Coordinates of C-alpha atoms in Angstrom, one line a residue:
X24 CA 18.5 -45.6 69.7
X25 CA 19.7 -42.5 71.9
X26 CA 21.6 -43.6 74.7
X27 CA 21.2 -42.0 78.3
X28 CA 25.1 -41.3 79.2
X29 CA 25.6 -38.9 83.0
X30 CA 28.6 -39.6 84.9
X31 CA 28.3 -41.0 88.7
X32 CA 30.2 -39.5 91.2
X33 CA 32.5 -41.8 92.9
X34 CA 34.8 -42.4 95.7
X35 CA 38.7 -41.1 95.9
X36 CA 37.2 -39.5 91.9
X37 CA 36.9 -41.5 89.8
X38 CA 34.0 -41.1 86.5
X39 CA 32.5 -43.7 86.2
X40 CA 30.3 -44.5 82.6
X41 CA 27.1 -45.9 83.1
X42 CA 25.7 -46.9 79.6
X43 CA 22.7 -48.5 80.1
X44 CA 19.6 -47.7 77.6
X45 CA 16.8 -44.7 78.8
X46 CA 14.0 -45.8 79.8
X47 CA 12.1 -43.4 77.0
X48 CA 13.7 -44.4 73.9
X49 CA 14.2 -41.3 70.6
X50 CA 14.8 -41.8 67.3
X51 CA 16.4 -39.7 64.8
X52 CA 13.5 -38.4 62.8
X53 CA 11.5 -37.1 66.6
X54 CA 14.2 -35.4 67.0
X55 CA 14.0 -33.8 63.5
X56 CA 10.4 -32.7 62.9
X57 CA 10.8 -31.2 66.6
X58 CA 13.4 -29.5 65.1
X59 CA 11.4 -28.1 62.4
X60 CA 8.0 -27.5 65.0
X61 CA 10.1 -26.0 67.3
X62 CA 11.9 -23.1 64.6
X63 CA 11.6 -19.8 64.4
X64 CA 10.3 -18.1 61.1
X65 CA 13.8 -16.3 61.1
X66 CA 12.8 -14.6 56.9
X67 CA 17.5 -14.1 56.6
X68 CA 17.6 -17.8 57.1
X69 CA 15.4 -18.2 53.2
X70 CA 17.9 -15.5 52.3
X71 CA 15.4 -12.8 51.9
X72 CA 17.1 -9.5 54.5
X73 CA 14.7 -8.9 56.9
X74 CA 12.5 -5.6 57.3
X75 CA 14.0 -2.6 58.9
X76 CA 12.4 -0.3 60.9
X77 CA 13.3 3.4 60.7
X78 CA 12.8 5.2 63.1
X79 CA 14.7 9.0 62.8
X80 CA 16.1 10.7 61.1
X81 CA 20.5 9.1 61.1
X82 CA 18.5 5.6 60.7
X83 CA 17.0 6.7 57.0
X84 CA 20.8 8.0 56.3
X85 CA 22.4 5.6 57.8
X86 CA 20.4 2.8 55.7
X87 CA 20.7 5.2 52.4
X88 CA 24.2 5.3 52.5
X89 CA 24.1 1.7 52.5
X90 CA 21.7 1.3 49.6
X91 CA 24.8 3.6 47.6
X92 CA 27.7 2.1 48.2
X93 CA 26.4 -1.1 47.9
X94 CA 25.0 0.3 44.2
X95 CA 28.2 1.7 43.3
X96 CA 30.9 -1.3 44.8
X97 CA 28.7 -2.7 41.9
X98 CA 29.0 0.0 39.4
X99 CA 33.7 -0.7 39.8
X100 CA 32.2 -4.3 38.4
X101 CA 30.5 -3.4 36.2
X102 CA 30.9 -0.1 35.0
X103 CA 29.2 -1.5 31.1
X104 CA 26.1 -2.6 32.9
X105 CA 23.5 -0.4 31.9
X106 CA 20.6 -2.1 33.8
X107 CA 22.4 -1.5 36.6
X108 CA 22.9 2.3 36.1
X109 CA 19.2 2.4 35.9
X110 CA 18.1 0.4 38.5
X111 CA 20.2 2.5 40.4
X112 CA 18.4 6.1 39.2
X113 CA 15.5 4.6 39.3
X114 CA 16.2 3.8 43.2
X115 CA 17.5 7.2 44.8
X116 CA 14.1 8.6 42.7
X117 CA 12.2 6.3 45.0
X118 CA 13.8 7.9 48.1
X119 CA 13.1 11.1 46.1
X120 CA 16.4 12.1 45.9
X121 CA 16.3 13.9 42.3
X122 CA 19.1 15.8 42.1
X123 CA 21.1 12.9 42.6
X124 CA 18.7 10.6 40.4
X125 CA 19.8 13.3 37.2
X126 CA 23.3 12.6 38.5
X127 CA 24.1 9.1 37.8
X128 CA 21.3 9.1 34.2
X129 CA 24.7 11.4 32.9
X130 CA 27.4 10.2 34.2
X131 CA 25.6 6.4 33.1
X132 CA 25.5 8.3 29.6
X133 CA 28.8 9.5 29.4
X134 CA 29.7 6.1 29.5
X135 CA 26.7 5.1 26.9
X136 CA 25.9 8.5 24.9
X137 CA 24.0 6.0 22.4
X138 CA 22.2 3.7 25.0
X139 CA 18.6 3.9 24.2
X140 CA 17.4 2.3 27.0
X141 CA 19.5 4.9 29.2
X142 CA 17.5 8.2 27.5
X143 CA 14.2 6.7 27.7
X144 CA 14.8 5.9 31.2
X145 CA 15.8 9.0 32.0
X146 CA 12.9 11.4 30.1
X147 CA 10.5 8.6 31.6
X148 CA 11.9 9.4 34.8
X149 CA 11.8 12.8 34.5
X150 CA 8.0 13.2 32.7
X151 CA 7.3 11.2 36.1
X152 CA 8.2 13.5 38.6
X153 CA 6.8 15.9 36.5
X154 CA 9.3 18.0 34.9
X155 CA 8.1 18.2 31.3
X156 CA 10.8 21.1 30.4
X157 CA 13.5 18.7 31.5
X158 CA 12.0 16.1 29.8
X159 CA 12.0 17.6 26.3
X160 CA 15.4 18.6 26.9
X161 CA 16.5 14.7 27.2
X162 CA 14.6 14.1 24.6
X163 CA 15.9 16.4 21.9
X164 CA 19.6 15.5 23.1
X165 CA 18.8 12.5 22.6
X166 CA 16.7 12.1 19.0
X167 CA 20.0 15.2 18.5
X168 CA 22.6 12.3 18.5
X169 CA 20.4 9.5 17.3
X170 CA 18.7 10.1 14.2
X171 CA 17.6 7.3 13.4
X172 CA 16.1 6.6 16.8
X173 CA 12.3 5.9 15.8
X174 CA 12.2 4.5 19.2
X175 CA 12.8 8.2 21.4
X176 CA 11.3 10.1 18.2
X177 CA 8.1 8.6 18.9
X178 CA 8.9 9.0 22.4
X179 CA 9.1 12.4 22.0
X180 CA 5.8 12.8 20.1
X181 CA 3.9 10.4 22.5
X182 CA 4.9 13.1 25.5
X183 CA 3.4 16.5 22.6
X184 CA 0.5 14.3 22.4
X185 CA -0.5 13.7 26.4
X186 CA 0.4 17.4 26.9
X187 CA -1.9 18.2 24.5
X188 CA 0.6 19.8 22.4
X189 CA -0.4 19.2 19.1
X190 CA 2.4 21.6 17.3
X191 CA 4.9 20.6 19.4
X192 CA 4.3 17.1 18.3
X193 CA 3.8 18.9 14.5
X194 CA 7.6 20.3 14.6
X195 CA 9.0 17.3 16.0
X196 CA 7.9 15.4 12.7
X197 CA 9.0 17.2 10.9
X198 CA 12.4 17.7 11.9
X199 CA 12.2 13.8 12.1
X200 CA 11.2 14.0 7.9
X201 CA 14.3 16.5 8.1
X202 CA 16.5 13.4 8.7
X203 CA 15.2 10.8 5.6
X204 CA 13.4 8.2 7.9
X205 CA 11.3 4.9 6.4
X206 CA 7.8 5.0 5.2
X207 CA 7.1 4.2 8.3
X208 CA 7.7 7.3 9.3
X209 CA 6.4 9.3 6.7
X210 CA 2.8 6.7 7.3
X211 CA 2.9 7.7 10.9
X212 CA 3.4 11.3 10.0
X213 CA 0.3 10.8 8.6
X214 CA -1.5 9.3 10.4
X215 CA -0.9 11.8 12.4
X216 CA -2.5 14.4 10.6
X217 CA -5.6 12.5 9.6
X218 CA -6.0 11.5 13.4
X219 CA -6.3 15.9 13.7
X220 CA -8.0 15.9 11.2
X221 CA -5.7 18.1 9.2
X222 CA -6.4 15.8 5.7
X223 CA -5.0 19.0 3.8
X224 CA -0.8 18.7 5.7
X225 CA -1.4 14.5 4.8
X226 CA -1.8 14.7 0.9
X227 CA 1.1 17.2 1.6
X228 CA 3.2 14.7 3.1
X229 CA 2.2 12.2 0.6
X230 CA 3.2 14.3 -2.7
X231 CA 6.5 15.1 0.0
X232 CA 6.8 10.8 0.6
X233 CA 6.7 9.8 -3.5
X234 CA 9.2 12.4 -4.5
X235 CA 11.2 11.1 -1.7
X236 CA 10.1 7.6 -2.4
X237 CA 9.6 7.1 -5.5
X238 CA 7.8 3.3 -6.1
X239 CA 5.0 2.0 -7.2
X240 CA 3.8 1.2 -3.7
X241 CA 4.2 4.8 -2.5
X242 CA 1.9 5.4 -5.4
X243 CA -0.4 3.3 -4.2
X244 CA -0.4 4.1 -0.5
X245 CA -1.6 7.9 -2.2
X246 CA -4.8 6.7 -4.2
X247 CA -5.4 4.7 -1.4
X248 CA -5.2 7.7 1.2
X249 CA -7.6 9.5 -1.7
X250 CA -10.1 6.3 -2.5
X251 CA -11.1 6.5 1.9
X252 CA -11.2 10.0 2.4
X253 CA -14.5 9.7 -0.8
X254 CA -12.1 11.7 -4.0
X255 CA -12.5 9.5 -6.1
X256 CA -11.4 11.8 -9.2
X257 CA -8.1 12.5 -7.1
X258 CA -7.4 8.4 -6.6
X259 CA -7.4 8.0 -9.9
X260 CA -5.4 10.6 -10.7
X261 CA -2.6 9.1 -8.4
X262 CA -2.8 5.7 -10.7
X263 CA -2.3 7.4 -14.0
X264 CA 0.1 9.2 -12.9
X265 CA 2.1 6.1 -11.7
X266 CA 2.8 6.0 -16.0
X267 CA 4.6 9.8 -16.4
X268 CA 6.4 10.4 -13.0
X269 CA 8.2 6.2 -12.5
X270 CA 10.3 4.6 -14.9
X271 CA 9.0 0.9 -17.1
X272 CA 11.4 -1.1 -15.4
X273 CA 10.0 0.4 -11.6
X274 CA 6.4 -0.7 -13.1
X275 CA 5.1 -4.1 -12.3
X276 CA 2.3 -6.0 -11.6
X277 CA 1.2 -5.6 -8.9
X278 CA 0.4 -1.5 -10.5
X279 CA -1.8 -2.4 -13.0
X280 CA -4.0 -5.6 -10.1
X281 CA -4.0 -2.8 -7.8
X282 CA -6.0 0.0 -10.6
X283 CA -8.4 -2.7 -12.0
X284 CA -8.9 -3.3 -8.2
X285 CA -9.8 -0.1 -8.0
X286 CA -11.7 0.3 -10.8
X287 CA -14.0 -2.1 -10.2
X288 CA -14.6 -0.8 -7.0
X289 CA -15.4 2.5 -8.2
X290 CA -18.4 -0.8 -11.1
X291 CA -16.2 0.6 -14.7
X292 CA -15.7 -2.6 -15.7
X293 CA -15.2 -1.0 -19.1
X294 CA -12.1 0.5 -17.8
X295 CA -10.8 -2.4 -15.3
X296 CA -11.0 -4.7 -18.6
X297 CA -9.1 -2.5 -20.2
X298 CA -6.2 -1.6 -17.4
X299 CA -6.2 -5.7 -17.7
X300 CA -5.4 -6.3 -21.1
X301 CA -2.9 -3.7 -20.8
X302 CA -0.9 -4.6 -18.3
X303 CA -0.8 -8.5 -19.5
X304 CA 1.0 -7.0 -23.0
X305 CA 3.1 -5.1 -21.0
X306 CA 4.1 -6.4 -18.0
X307 CA 7.7 -8.8 -18.8
X308 CA 6.8 -12.2 -18.9
X309 CA 10.3 -12.3 -16.8
X310 CA 8.0 -11.3 -14.3
X311 CA 6.7 -14.4 -13.9
X312 CA 8.8 -15.4 -12.1
X313 CA 10.2 -12.5 -9.8
X314 CA 11.1 -11.1 -6.5
X315 CA 7.4 -9.0 -6.5
X316 CA 4.5 -10.0 -4.6
X317 CA 2.2 -9.7 -7.7
X318 CA 3.7 -11.9 -10.6
X319 CA 2.1 -12.0 -14.3
X320 CA 0.9 -14.7 -13.1
X321 CA -1.0 -13.2 -10.6
X322 CA -2.4 -10.4 -12.4
X323 CA -3.2 -13.4 -15.2
X324 CA -6.0 -15.3 -12.1
X325 CA -7.6 -12.2 -11.1
X326 CA -8.2 -11.7 -14.5
X327 CA -9.8 -14.9 -15.1
X328 CA -12.2 -14.7 -12.2
X329 CA -12.7 -10.9 -13.0
X330 CA -14.2 -12.3 -16.9
X331 CA -15.4 -15.0 -14.8
X332 CA -17.4 -12.8 -12.8
X333 CA -18.0 -9.8 -15.0
X334 CA -17.8 -10.6 -18.7
X335 CA -19.5 -13.3 -20.9
X336 CA -18.1 -16.4 -22.4
X337 CA -15.6 -15.4 -24.7
X338 CA -13.7 -13.2 -22.6
X339 CA -13.9 -15.8 -19.9
X340 CA -12.2 -18.0 -22.7
X341 CA -9.4 -15.1 -24.0
X342 CA -8.3 -14.9 -20.4
X343 CA -8.7 -18.9 -19.9
X344 CA -6.2 -19.2 -22.7
X345 CA -3.3 -16.1 -21.7
X346 CA -4.1 -18.3 -18.0
X347 CA -2.7 -21.3 -19.9
X348 CA 0.0 -19.5 -22.1
X349 CA 1.9 -18.8 -18.6
X350 CA 0.8 -22.0 -17.3
X351 CA 2.8 -23.6 -20.6
X352 CA 6.0 -20.6 -19.8
X353 CA 7.0 -21.9 -16.9
X354 CA 6.3 -25.3 -18.2
X355 CA 9.2 -25.3 -21.1
X356 CA 11.8 -23.3 -18.7
X357 CA 12.4 -26.5 -16.5
X358 CA 12.4 -28.5 -20.1
X359 CA 12.8 -27.3 -23.9
X360 CA 13.8 -30.6 -25.5
X361 CA 9.8 -32.0 -24.2
X362 CA 8.2 -32.3 -28.1
X363 CA 5.6 -33.5 -26.2
X364 CA 4.7 -30.9 -24.0
X365 CA 5.6 -28.2 -27.3
X366 CA 3.2 -30.3 -29.3
X367 CA 0.1 -29.7 -26.4
X368 CA 0.6 -26.3 -26.9
X369 CA 0.7 -25.0 -29.6
X370 CA -3.1 -27.9 -30.1
X371 CA -4.2 -25.2 -27.0
X372 CA -2.9 -22.2 -29.1
X373 CA -4.7 -23.7 -32.6
X374 CA -8.2 -24.5 -30.6
X375 CA -8.2 -21.2 -29.0
X376 CA -10.6 -19.8 -31.8
X377 CA -10.6 -16.2 -32.3
X378 CA -8.6 -15.1 -29.5
X379 CA -5.0 -16.6 -30.6
X380 CA -3.8 -15.3 -34.8
X381 CA -1.7 -16.7 -36.8
X382 CA 1.2 -15.0 -35.0
X383 CA 0.8 -16.3 -31.9
X384 CA 0.9 -20.0 -33.5
X385 CA 3.2 -19.3 -35.7
X386 CA 5.7 -17.8 -32.4
X387 CA 5.3 -21.2 -30.6
X388 CA 6.0 -23.3 -33.1
X389 CA 9.4 -21.3 -34.4
X390 CA 9.8 -21.4 -31.3
X391 CA 9.1 -25.3 -30.2
X392 CA 11.8 -26.2 -33.9
X393 CA 14.3 -23.9 -32.8
X394 CA 14.7 -26.3 -28.9
X395 CA 16.9 -29.1 -30.8
X396 CA 17.8 -32.5 -29.3
X397 CA 21.2 -32.8 -28.3
X398 CA 23.4 -33.9 -31.0
X399 CA 24.1 -36.9 -28.6
X400 CA 20.5 -38.7 -28.1
X401 CA 20.3 -41.6 -30.3
X402 CA 16.5 -42.4 -29.2
X403 CA 14.7 -42.6 -32.6
X404 CA 11.2 -42.5 -30.7
X405 CA 12.6 -38.7 -29.4
X406 CA 14.2 -37.5 -32.7
X407 CA 11.1 -38.5 -34.2
X408 CA 9.0 -36.5 -32.2
X409 CA 11.4 -33.4 -33.6
X410 CA 10.4 -34.4 -36.7
X411 CA 6.4 -34.7 -36.7
X412 CA 6.9 -31.0 -34.9
X413 CA 8.5 -30.2 -38.0
X414 CA 5.9 -31.9 -40.5
X415 CA 3.1 -30.2 -38.6
X416 CA 3.6 -27.1 -38.8
X417 CA 4.8 -27.2 -42.4
X418 CA 0.9 -28.9 -43.1
X419 CA 0.1 -25.6 -40.9
X420 CA 1.3 -23.4 -43.8
X421 CA 0.2 -24.8 -45.6
X422 CA -3.5 -25.8 -44.8
X423 CA -4.3 -22.6 -41.9
X424 CA -2.4 -20.1 -44.0
X425 CA -2.8 -20.9 -48.2
X426 CA 1.4 -20.6 -48.5
X427 CA 1.8 -23.3 -49.2
X428 CA 5.8 -21.6 -50.5
X429 CA 6.0 -20.6 -46.2
X430 CA 5.1 -24.5 -46.7
X431 CA 8.2 -25.2 -48.7
X432 CA 11.1 -23.5 -46.8
X433 CA 9.3 -24.9 -43.7
X434 CA 10.0 -28.2 -45.2
X435 CA 13.5 -26.7 -46.6
X436 CA 15.2 -25.8 -42.6
X437 CA 13.7 -29.2 -41.3
X438 CA 15.7 -31.2 -44.1
X439 CA 18.4 -28.8 -42.7
X440 CA 19.1 -29.5 -39.0
X441 CA 18.1 -33.1 -39.0
X442 CA 20.8 -35.7 -39.1
X443 CA 20.3 -38.3 -42.1
X444 CA 22.8 -41.1 -41.7
X445 CA 20.1 -42.2 -38.8
X446 CA 17.4 -42.8 -42.0
X447 CA 14.7 -42.0 -40.1
X448 CA 13.9 -38.9 -41.6
X449 CA 12.9 -40.1 -45.6
X450 CA 9.0 -39.2 -44.7
X451 CA 10.2 -36.4 -44.5
X452 CA 11.8 -35.8 -48.1
X453 CA 8.3 -37.4 -49.0
X454 CA 6.2 -34.8 -47.9
X455 CA 8.6 -32.4 -49.8
X456 CA 9.2 -33.7 -52.2
X457 CA 4.8 -34.0 -52.6
X458 CA 5.3 -29.5 -52.0
X459 CA 7.0 -29.7 -54.8
X460 CA 4.3 -31.4 -56.8
X461 CA 1.4 -29.3 -56.0
X462 CA 3.7 -26.2 -56.8
X463 CA 4.1 -27.6 -60.6
X464 CA 8.4 -27.7 -60.2
X465 CA 8.3 -31.0 -61.4
X466 CA 12.1 -30.8 -61.5
X467 CA 13.0 -29.8 -57.6
X468 CA 10.2 -33.3 -57.0
X469 CA 13.0 -35.4 -59.1

């Protein structure tokens, strides 16, 4: 409780302190509440500078000098802080002190001549002030110094477009293209010409573009442009130029896929089918797992869908077989000594009547036989599987191909490959002898 204290002056000058309790008790909580209710709404107590009422030119000048000293002091402490320079110049601009703002930007550019943000803010200030030629000069200086700054080039072009100065914008684009920019810059120029209905100019730009950026993607983009403009023959010509103008190593599955899709959109189904078949013969097997966005596997998948939609049953079967081949290719790369996997592939090729030929089946057999188990493997099951691949190959040569000499050669090669110390391969000797009997070579059979 709060004790009322006062001093009583007694005779003789003695002071006596009265510590008797007051009649009304006041708590600390009540004191705090009253202080809060009676506080003055002073914004300075909340860390906010009070608003100043400037009534004459002297006060305004004093205010400006104070602000400038504040900015200069901060810059002296950290002259590398670009946003502070921009803030300083923006404040001068808000006071309609354009020459001072320019001076600040020029001082900043002496320290940071390659800062995109400074150049961009400087040009925006000139544009907002209505000094268009000043803005042009600034952006011209910026793009000359920072030739690879896409942001500054686009800002320069956008300003000219806003001013309806189409030819100026075109001249800036031409200057930009002389610096050999990225593909996106070329496409921006082309879209600019298309927007202004200058199709001939856009076509000329595409010709320059594919010369400087010779790639499948560049040609495909050009062909799609011609198709969109309704010039179908021109688009087809661009696709066909890829074969003549690019190296074979540069032509991958994406080109054939886009060309085939183009022909499908034009309802040229036979052309599309021919492109698919040529692609599956031309695209290297190594592209199945390449870094390209479209691989040979994707190409075969697309061909399968095409034949299911537009082809007959034989063509659908051909597409399915091609897809299965790609699947087996990827699996044998992971496990080349898996005899069951090779056997499944061989059976698939045998069952693909009218699609697989003898050369294809023979190729798979030869690859399977070259995938010999390691000599350190002593599993009887593994070696018997490998032996039966040789037997199956020889029987196929004799019965299906009617070539008994080739069958005898397969047996002879197989007997040289196998380790006969294990005694597991007696069946091979017997079958080889029976073939010799059918060849009427009894001496060899004995």
